[in-house]
mmCIF file with all atom_site columns, C-alpha atoms in Angstrom:
data_model
loop_
_atom_site.group_PDB
_atom_site.id
_atom_site.type_symbol
_atom_site.label_atom_id
_atom_site.label_alt_id
_atom_site.label_comp_id
_atom_site.label_asym_id
_atom_site.label_entity_id
_atom_site.label_seq_id
_atom_site.pdbx_PDB_ins_code
_atom_site.Cartn_x
_atom_site.Cartn_y
_atom_site.Cartn_z
_atom_site.occupancy
_atom_site.B_iso_or_equiv
_atom_site.pdbx_formal_charge
_atom_site.auth_seq_id
_atom_site.auth_comp_id
_atom_site.auth_asym_id
_atom_site.auth_atom_id
_atom_site.pdbx_PDB_model_num
ATOM 1   C CA . MET A 1 1   ? 20.119  6.461   -4.772  1.00 41.00 ? 1   MET A CA 1
ATOM 2   C CA . THR A 1 2   ? 18.072  8.362   -7.302  1.00 48.00 ? 2   THR A CA 1
ATOM 3   C CA . HIS A 1 3   ? 20.100  10.361  -9.784  1.00 54.00 ? 3   HIS A CA 1
ATOM 4   C CA . GLY A 1 4   ? 17.074  12.094  -11.255 1.00 59.00 ? 4   GLY A CA 1
ATOM 5   C CA . THR A 1 5   ? 15.835  15.635  -11.183 1.00 63.00 ? 5   THR A CA 1
ATOM 6   C CA . ALA A 1 6   ? 12.388  16.979  -10.529 1.00 75.00 ? 6   ALA A CA 1
ATOM 7   C CA . LEU A 1 7   ? 11.534  17.639  -14.196 1.00 80.00 ? 7   LEU A CA 1
ATOM 8   C CA . SER A 1 8   ? 13.339  18.371  -17.440 1.00 84.00 ? 8   SER A CA 1
ATOM 9   C CA . GLU A 1 9   ? 12.049  21.188  -19.646 1.00 85.00 ? 9   GLU A CA 1
ATOM 10  C CA . THR A 1 10  ? 13.077  19.299  -22.807 1.00 89.00 ? 10  THR A CA 1
ATOM 11  C CA . CYS A 1 11  ? 11.770  15.826  -21.904 1.00 96.00 ? 11  CYS A CA 1
ATOM 12  C CA . PRO A 1 12  ? 8.434   15.004  -23.581 1.00 97.00 ? 12  PRO A CA 1
ATOM 13  C CA . PHE A 1 13  ? 7.408   12.753  -20.676 1.00 97.00 ? 13  PHE A CA 1
ATOM 14  C CA . CYS A 1 14  ? 8.228   15.476  -18.121 1.00 97.00 ? 14  CYS A CA 1
ATOM 15  C CA . LEU A 1 15  ? 5.964   17.822  -20.089 1.00 96.00 ? 15  LEU A CA 1
ATOM 16  C CA . ILE A 1 16  ? 3.140   15.279  -19.745 1.00 97.00 ? 16  ILE A CA 1
ATOM 17  C CA . VAL A 1 17  ? 3.864   14.826  -16.020 1.00 97.00 ? 17  VAL A CA 1
ATOM 18  C CA . ALA A 1 18  ? 3.757   18.625  -15.561 1.00 96.00 ? 18  ALA A CA 1
ATOM 19  C CA . GLY A 1 19  ? 0.474   18.886  -17.484 1.00 95.00 ? 19  GLY A CA 1
ATOM 20  C CA . ASP A 1 20  ? 2.142   20.991  -20.176 1.00 95.00 ? 20  ASP A CA 1
ATOM 21  C CA . ALA A 1 21  ? 1.607   18.463  -22.991 1.00 96.00 ? 21  ALA A CA 1
ATOM 22  C CA . PRO A 1 22  ? -1.534  16.563  -23.925 1.00 96.00 ? 22  PRO A CA 1
ATOM 23  C CA . ALA A 1 23  ? -1.787  12.862  -23.139 1.00 97.00 ? 23  ALA A CA 1
ATOM 24  C CA . ARG A 1 24  ? -4.464  10.241  -22.746 1.00 98.00 ? 24  ARG A CA 1
ATOM 25  C CA . GLU A 1 25  ? -3.775  9.535   -19.074 1.00 98.00 ? 25  GLU A CA 1
ATOM 26  C CA . VAL A 1 26  ? -5.152  6.449   -17.392 1.00 98.00 ? 26  VAL A CA 1
ATOM 27  C CA . LEU A 1 27  ? -3.417  6.771   -14.002 1.00 98.00 ? 27  LEU A CA 1
ATOM 28  C CA . ARG A 1 28  ? -1.807  9.595   -12.017 1.00 97.00 ? 28  ARG A CA 1
ATOM 29  C CA . THR A 1 29  ? -0.437  9.108   -8.502  1.00 97.00 ? 29  THR A CA 1
ATOM 30  C CA . SER A 1 30  ? 2.021   11.066  -6.397  1.00 96.00 ? 30  SER A CA 1
ATOM 31  C CA . THR A 1 31  ? 4.897   9.073   -7.954  1.00 96.00 ? 31  THR A CA 1
ATOM 32  C CA . VAL A 1 32  ? 3.880   7.857   -11.437 1.00 97.00 ? 32  VAL A CA 1
ATOM 33  C CA . VAL A 1 33  ? 1.804   8.742   -14.485 1.00 98.00 ? 33  VAL A CA 1
ATOM 34  C CA . ALA A 1 34  ? 0.442   6.216   -17.000 1.00 98.00 ? 34  ALA A CA 1
ATOM 35  C CA . PHE A 1 35  ? -0.737  7.235   -20.458 1.00 98.00 ? 35  PHE A CA 1
ATOM 36  C CA . PHE A 1 36  ? -1.079  6.060   -24.046 1.00 98.00 ? 36  PHE A CA 1
ATOM 37  C CA . PRO A 1 37  ? 1.891   6.796   -26.309 1.00 97.00 ? 37  PRO A CA 1
ATOM 38  C CA . ASP A 1 38  ? 1.253   9.125   -29.258 1.00 95.00 ? 38  ASP A CA 1
ATOM 39  C CA . HIS A 1 39  ? 1.465   6.133   -31.618 1.00 95.00 ? 39  HIS A CA 1
ATOM 40  C CA . PRO A 1 40  ? 0.458   2.965   -29.733 1.00 96.00 ? 40  PRO A CA 1
ATOM 41  C CA . ALA A 1 41  ? 1.820   -0.277  -31.177 1.00 95.00 ? 41  ALA A CA 1
ATOM 42  C CA . VAL A 1 42  ? -1.541  -1.905  -30.478 1.00 96.00 ? 42  VAL A CA 1
ATOM 43  C CA . LEU A 1 43  ? -4.794  -0.727  -28.941 1.00 96.00 ? 43  LEU A CA 1
ATOM 44  C CA . GLY A 1 44  ? -4.271  -0.598  -25.168 1.00 97.00 ? 44  GLY A CA 1
ATOM 45  C CA . HIS A 1 45  ? -0.482  0.021   -25.332 1.00 98.00 ? 45  HIS A CA 1
ATOM 46  C CA . THR A 1 46  ? 0.228   2.109   -22.229 1.00 98.00 ? 46  THR A CA 1
ATOM 47  C CA . LEU A 1 47  ? 3.363   3.780   -20.828 1.00 98.00 ? 47  LEU A CA 1
ATOM 48  C CA . ILE A 1 48  ? 4.140   4.165   -17.138 1.00 98.00 ? 48  ILE A CA 1
ATOM 49  C CA . VAL A 1 49  ? 6.690   6.815   -16.107 1.00 98.00 ? 49  VAL A CA 1
ATOM 50  C CA . PRO A 1 50  ? 7.985   8.078   -12.778 1.00 97.00 ? 50  PRO A CA 1
ATOM 51  C CA . ARG A 1 51  ? 7.003   11.686  -12.102 1.00 96.00 ? 51  ARG A CA 1
ATOM 52  C CA . GLN A 1 52  ? 10.620  12.432  -11.267 1.00 95.00 ? 52  GLN A CA 1
ATOM 53  C CA . HIS A 1 53  ? 12.920  12.709  -14.298 1.00 96.00 ? 53  HIS A CA 1
ATOM 54  C CA . VAL A 1 54  ? 15.197  9.675   -14.341 1.00 96.00 ? 54  VAL A CA 1
ATOM 55  C CA . SER A 1 55  ? 16.776  8.304   -17.489 1.00 96.00 ? 55  SER A CA 1
ATOM 56  C CA . THR A 1 56  ? 17.257  4.591   -16.809 1.00 97.00 ? 56  THR A CA 1
ATOM 57  C CA . ILE A 1 57  ? 16.602  1.783   -14.350 1.00 96.00 ? 57  ILE A CA 1
ATOM 58  C CA . TRP A 1 58  ? 20.092  2.368   -12.942 1.00 95.00 ? 58  TRP A CA 1
ATOM 59  C CA . ASP A 1 59  ? 19.039  5.845   -11.813 1.00 94.00 ? 59  ASP A CA 1
ATOM 60  C CA . ILE A 1 60  ? 16.114  4.962   -9.551  1.00 93.00 ? 60  ILE A CA 1
ATOM 61  C CA . ASP A 1 61  ? 15.928  4.214   -5.848  1.00 93.00 ? 61  ASP A CA 1
ATOM 62  C CA . GLU A 1 62  ? 13.884  1.461   -4.195  1.00 93.00 ? 62  GLU A CA 1
ATOM 63  C CA . ALA A 1 63  ? 10.865  3.674   -3.530  1.00 94.00 ? 63  ALA A CA 1
ATOM 64  C CA . ILE A 1 64  ? 10.488  4.610   -7.199  1.00 95.00 ? 64  ILE A CA 1
ATOM 65  C CA . GLY A 1 65  ? 11.126  0.997   -8.161  1.00 96.00 ? 65  GLY A CA 1
ATOM 66  C CA . TYR A 1 66  ? 8.334   -0.225  -5.908  1.00 96.00 ? 66  TYR A CA 1
ATOM 67  C CA . SER A 1 67  ? 5.962   2.486   -7.177  1.00 96.00 ? 67  SER A CA 1
ATOM 68  C CA . LEU A 1 68  ? 6.689   1.608   -10.805 1.00 97.00 ? 68  LEU A CA 1
ATOM 69  C CA . ALA A 1 69  ? 6.247   -2.108  -10.145 1.00 97.00 ? 69  ALA A CA 1
ATOM 70  C CA . ASP A 1 70  ? 2.924   -1.562  -8.396  1.00 98.00 ? 70  ASP A CA 1
ATOM 71  C CA . ALA A 1 71  ? 1.638   0.819   -11.073 1.00 98.00 ? 71  ALA A CA 1
ATOM 72  C CA . THR A 1 72  ? 2.716   -1.644  -13.778 1.00 98.00 ? 72  THR A CA 1
ATOM 73  C CA . ARG A 1 73  ? 0.808   -4.433  -12.026 1.00 98.00 ? 73  ARG A CA 1
ATOM 74  C CA . ARG A 1 74  ? -2.297  -2.253  -11.725 1.00 98.00 ? 74  ARG A CA 1
ATOM 75  C CA . VAL A 1 75  ? -2.188  -0.987  -15.321 1.00 98.00 ? 75  VAL A CA 1
ATOM 76  C CA . ALA A 1 76  ? -1.439  -4.447  -16.734 1.00 98.00 ? 76  ALA A CA 1
ATOM 77  C CA . ARG A 1 77  ? -4.414  -5.940  -14.907 1.00 98.00 ? 77  ARG A CA 1
ATOM 78  C CA . ALA A 1 78  ? -6.757  -3.180  -16.126 1.00 98.00 ? 78  ALA A CA 1
ATOM 79  C CA . VAL A 1 79  ? -5.476  -3.328  -19.718 1.00 98.00 ? 79  VAL A CA 1
ATOM 80  C CA . HIS A 1 80  ? -5.893  -7.113  -19.734 1.00 97.00 ? 80  HIS A CA 1
ATOM 81  C CA . GLU A 1 81  ? -9.449  -6.900  -18.380 1.00 97.00 ? 81  GLU A CA 1
ATOM 82  C CA . VAL A 1 82  ? -10.516 -4.115  -20.756 1.00 97.00 ? 82  VAL A CA 1
ATOM 83  C CA . THR A 1 83  ? -8.872  -5.399  -23.962 1.00 97.00 ? 83  THR A CA 1
ATOM 84  C CA . ALA A 1 84  ? -9.518  -9.112  -23.253 1.00 96.00 ? 84  ALA A CA 1
ATOM 85  C CA . THR A 1 85  ? -6.300  -10.021 -25.080 1.00 96.00 ? 85  THR A CA 1
ATOM 86  C CA . PRO A 1 86  ? -4.770  -13.431 -24.337 1.00 96.00 ? 86  PRO A CA 1
ATOM 87  C CA . GLY A 1 87  ? -1.213  -12.155 -23.798 1.00 96.00 ? 87  GLY A CA 1
ATOM 88  C CA . MET A 1 88  ? 0.857   -9.179  -22.721 1.00 97.00 ? 88  MET A CA 1
ATOM 89  C CA . ASN A 1 89  ? 4.412   -7.873  -22.910 1.00 96.00 ? 89  ASN A CA 1
ATOM 90  C CA . ILE A 1 90  ? 5.904   -5.685  -20.197 1.00 97.00 ? 90  ILE A CA 1
ATOM 91  C CA . ILE A 1 91  ? 8.894   -3.944  -21.797 1.00 96.00 ? 91  ILE A CA 1
ATOM 92  C CA . GLN A 1 92  ? 11.448  -1.603  -20.257 1.00 97.00 ? 92  GLN A CA 1
ATOM 93  C CA . SER A 1 93  ? 14.531  -0.566  -22.258 1.00 97.00 ? 93  SER A CA 1
ATOM 94  C CA . ASN A 1 94  ? 17.671  1.235   -21.072 1.00 97.00 ? 94  ASN A CA 1
ATOM 95  C CA . GLY A 1 95  ? 20.035  3.074   -23.404 1.00 96.00 ? 95  GLY A CA 1
ATOM 96  C CA . HIS A 1 96  ? 20.240  3.411   -27.156 1.00 95.00 ? 96  HIS A CA 1
ATOM 97  C CA . ALA A 1 97  ? 21.596  -0.127  -27.597 1.00 95.00 ? 97  ALA A CA 1
ATOM 98  C CA . ALA A 1 98  ? 18.331  -1.413  -26.104 1.00 95.00 ? 98  ALA A CA 1
ATOM 99  C CA . SER A 1 99  ? 16.244  0.909   -28.326 1.00 93.00 ? 99  SER A CA 1
ATOM 100 C CA . GLN A 1 100 ? 15.312  3.448   -25.627 1.00 96.00 ? 100 GLN A CA 1
ATOM 101 C CA . THR A 1 101 ? 14.105  6.431   -27.649 1.00 95.00 ? 101 THR A CA 1
ATOM 102 C CA . VAL A 1 102 ? 13.011  8.793   -24.847 1.00 96.00 ? 102 VAL A CA 1
ATOM 103 C CA . GLU A 1 103 ? 15.579  9.478   -22.123 1.00 96.00 ? 103 GLU A CA 1
ATOM 104 C CA . HIS A 1 104 ? 13.024  9.161   -19.322 1.00 97.00 ? 104 HIS A CA 1
ATOM 105 C CA . LEU A 1 105 ? 12.543  5.754   -17.745 1.00 97.00 ? 105 LEU A CA 1
ATOM 106 C CA . HIS A 1 106 ? 9.320   4.220   -18.966 1.00 98.00 ? 106 HIS A CA 1
ATOM 107 C CA . ILE A 1 107 ? 7.589   0.862   -18.929 1.00 98.00 ? 107 ILE A CA 1
ATOM 108 C CA . HIS A 1 108 ? 5.494   -0.346  -21.851 1.00 98.00 ? 108 HIS A CA 1
ATOM 109 C CA . VAL A 1 109 ? 2.396   -2.422  -21.116 1.00 98.00 ? 109 VAL A CA 1
ATOM 110 C CA . VAL A 1 110 ? 1.513   -4.014  -24.459 1.00 98.00 ? 110 VAL A CA 1
ATOM 111 C CA . PRO A 1 111 ? -1.528  -6.291  -24.782 1.00 98.00 ? 111 PRO A CA 1
ATOM 112 C CA . ARG A 1 112 ? -0.916  -9.066  -27.302 1.00 96.00 ? 112 ARG A CA 1
ATOM 113 C CA . SER A 1 113 ? -3.033  -11.212 -29.589 1.00 95.00 ? 113 SER A CA 1
ATOM 114 C CA . GLY A 1 114 ? -1.952  -13.805 -32.126 1.00 91.00 ? 114 GLY A CA 1
ATOM 115 C CA . GLY A 1 115 ? -1.219  -12.147 -35.454 1.00 91.00 ? 115 GLY A CA 1
ATOM 116 C CA . ASP A 1 116 ? -1.010  -8.613  -34.039 1.00 92.00 ? 116 ASP A CA 1
ATOM 117 C CA . ARG A 1 117 ? 1.394   -6.105  -35.551 1.00 91.00 ? 117 ARG A CA 1
ATOM 118 C CA . MET A 1 118 ? 4.085   -6.551  -32.890 1.00 89.00 ? 118 MET A CA 1
ATOM 119 C CA . PRO A 1 119 ? 7.300   -8.260  -34.071 1.00 85.00 ? 119 PRO A CA 1
ATOM 120 C CA . ARG A 1 120 ? 8.862   -11.318 -32.510 1.00 82.00 ? 120 ARG A CA 1
ATOM 121 C CA . LEU A 1 121 ? 10.798  -10.068 -29.479 1.00 78.00 ? 121 LEU A CA 1
ATOM 122 C CA . TRP A 1 122 ? 13.346  -12.869 -28.953 1.00 82.00 ? 122 TRP A CA 1
ATOM 123 C CA . PRO A 1 123 ? 15.894  -14.249 -31.393 1.00 82.00 ? 123 PRO A CA 1
ATOM 124 C CA . PRO A 1 124 ? 15.979  -17.947 -32.230 1.00 82.00 ? 124 PRO A CA 1
ATOM 125 C CA . ASP A 1 125 ? 17.566  -20.200 -29.616 1.00 82.00 ? 125 ASP A CA 1
ATOM 126 C CA . MET A 1 126 ? 21.257  -19.730 -28.929 1.00 80.00 ? 126 MET A CA 1
ATOM 127 C CA . ASN A 1 127 ? 23.331  -22.481 -27.362 1.00 87.00 ? 127 ASN A CA 1
ATOM 128 C CA . TRP A 1 128 ? 25.650  -20.679 -24.950 1.00 89.00 ? 128 TRP A CA 1
ATOM 129 C CA . PRO A 1 129 ? 28.513  -22.782 -23.583 1.00 92.00 ? 129 PRO A CA 1
ATOM 130 C CA . SER A 1 130 ? 27.778  -24.059 -20.059 1.00 94.00 ? 130 SER A CA 1
ATOM 131 C CA . ALA A 1 131 ? 31.106  -22.675 -18.822 1.00 95.00 ? 131 ALA A CA 1
ATOM 132 C CA . SER A 1 132 ? 30.077  -19.155 -19.932 1.00 94.00 ? 132 SER A CA 1
ATOM 133 C CA . LEU A 1 133 ? 26.693  -19.439 -18.230 1.00 93.00 ? 133 LEU A CA 1
ATOM 134 C CA . ASP A 1 134 ? 28.264  -20.829 -15.032 1.00 94.00 ? 134 ASP A CA 1
ATOM 135 C CA . ALA A 1 135 ? 30.882  -18.043 -14.917 1.00 94.00 ? 135 ALA A CA 1
ATOM 136 C CA . LEU A 1 136 ? 28.287  -15.310 -15.435 1.00 94.00 ? 136 LEU A CA 1
ATOM 137 C CA . GLN A 1 137 ? 25.971  -16.829 -12.819 1.00 94.00 ? 137 GLN A CA 1
ATOM 138 C CA . SER A 1 138 ? 28.810  -16.834 -10.300 1.00 93.00 ? 138 SER A CA 1
ATOM 139 C CA . VAL A 1 139 ? 29.801  -13.220 -10.929 1.00 94.00 ? 139 VAL A CA 1
ATOM 140 C CA . LEU A 1 140 ? 26.213  -11.940 -10.955 1.00 92.00 ? 140 LEU A CA 1
ATOM 141 C CA . SER A 1 141 ? 25.202  -13.719 -7.761  1.00 91.00 ? 141 SER A CA 1
ATOM 142 C CA . ARG A 1 142 ? 28.256  -12.284 -5.937  1.00 90.00 ? 142 ARG A CA 1
ATOM 143 C CA . ASN A 1 143 ? 27.429  -8.759  -7.144  1.00 91.00 ? 143 ASN A CA 1
ATOM 144 C CA . LEU A 1 144 ? 23.749  -8.630  -6.179  1.00 88.00 ? 144 LEU A CA 1
ATOM 145 C CA . PRO A 1 145 ? 23.034  -6.714  -2.972  1.00 81.00 ? 145 PRO A CA 1
ATOM 146 C CA . ASP A 1 146 ? 21.871  -8.740  0.000   1.00 76.00 ? 146 ASP A CA 1
ATOM 147 C CA . ASP A 1 147 ? 18.273  -7.721  0.632   1.00 70.00 ? 147 ASP A CA 1
ATOM 148 C CA . SER A 1 148 ? 17.734  -10.533 3.135   1.00 63.00 ? 148 SER A CA 1
ATOM 149 C CA . ASN A 1 149 ? 17.215  -7.955  5.890   1.00 62.00 ? 149 ASN A CA 1
ATOM 150 C CA . LEU A 1 150 ? 14.355  -6.310  3.980   1.00 56.00 ? 150 LEU A CA 1
ATOM 151 C CA . LYS A 1 151 ? 11.016  -7.535  5.264   1.00 56.00 ? 151 LYS A CA 1
ATOM 152 C CA . VAL A 1 152 ? 7.787   -7.130  3.348   1.00 50.00 ? 152 VAL A CA 1
ATOM 153 C CA . ASP A 1 153 ? 6.584   -4.740  6.065   1.00 54.00 ? 153 ASP A CA 1
ATOM 154 C CA . ASP A 1 154 ? 9.696   -2.562  5.462   1.00 52.00 ? 154 ASP A CA 1
ATOM 155 C CA . ALA A 1 155 ? 9.067   -2.207  1.737   1.00 50.00 ? 155 ALA A CA 1
ATOM 156 C CA . PRO A 1 156 ? 7.723   1.161   0.580   1.00 49.00 ? 156 PRO A CA 1
ATOM 157 C CA . GLN A 1 157 ? 3.933   1.024   0.352   1.00 50.00 ? 157 GLN A CA 1
ATOM 158 C CA . PRO A 1 158 ? 2.094   1.947   -2.860  1.00 48.00 ? 158 PRO A CA 1
ATOM 159 C CA . PHE A 1 159 ? 0.366   5.297   -2.994  1.00 42.00 ? 159 PHE A CA 1
ATOM 160 C CA . GLY A 1 160 ? -2.992  5.173   -1.273  1.00 44.00 ? 160 GLY A CA 1
ATOM 161 C CA . HIS A 1 161 ? -2.196  1.944   0.585   1.00 43.00 ? 161 HIS A CA 1
ATOM 162 C CA . GLU A 1 162 ? -4.132  1.624   3.792   1.00 43.00 ? 162 GLU A CA 1
ATOM 163 C CA . GLY A 1 163 ? -1.915  -0.123  6.372   1.00 42.00 ? 163 GLY A CA 1
#
């Protein structure tokens, strides 16, 4: 269930969605808006946000999730084709501990090239004990919802999809 609201008057991304703040938009649908951040990490860095104000991934429903995934796929493909970079990061952070700086769910599409100004994203290898990994795997797999009844035809269709 979505825990979001239509728009927040204090959220900078909601202001962009409402058309009340300037942005270099590259995509606008009935459910998402994609635009360049004010200070892109690299040329082509693009943000994708739901039009509804939701703070984190835990606050969205399946329909918004599908819309964000489809928009991310579309934007990533276009950014890759236009920038001709050999790599790309798709980044989505939730909460201050994960360095989320704007309390509106957003996905970063970041084209990457060797030697670009982006830092290394993963720490050096860590050797977690097998027992810890096995225990976590067991708990996580028991706590994931069973979507086995969801068929591809039942999934929400992207905006503009012709059935």
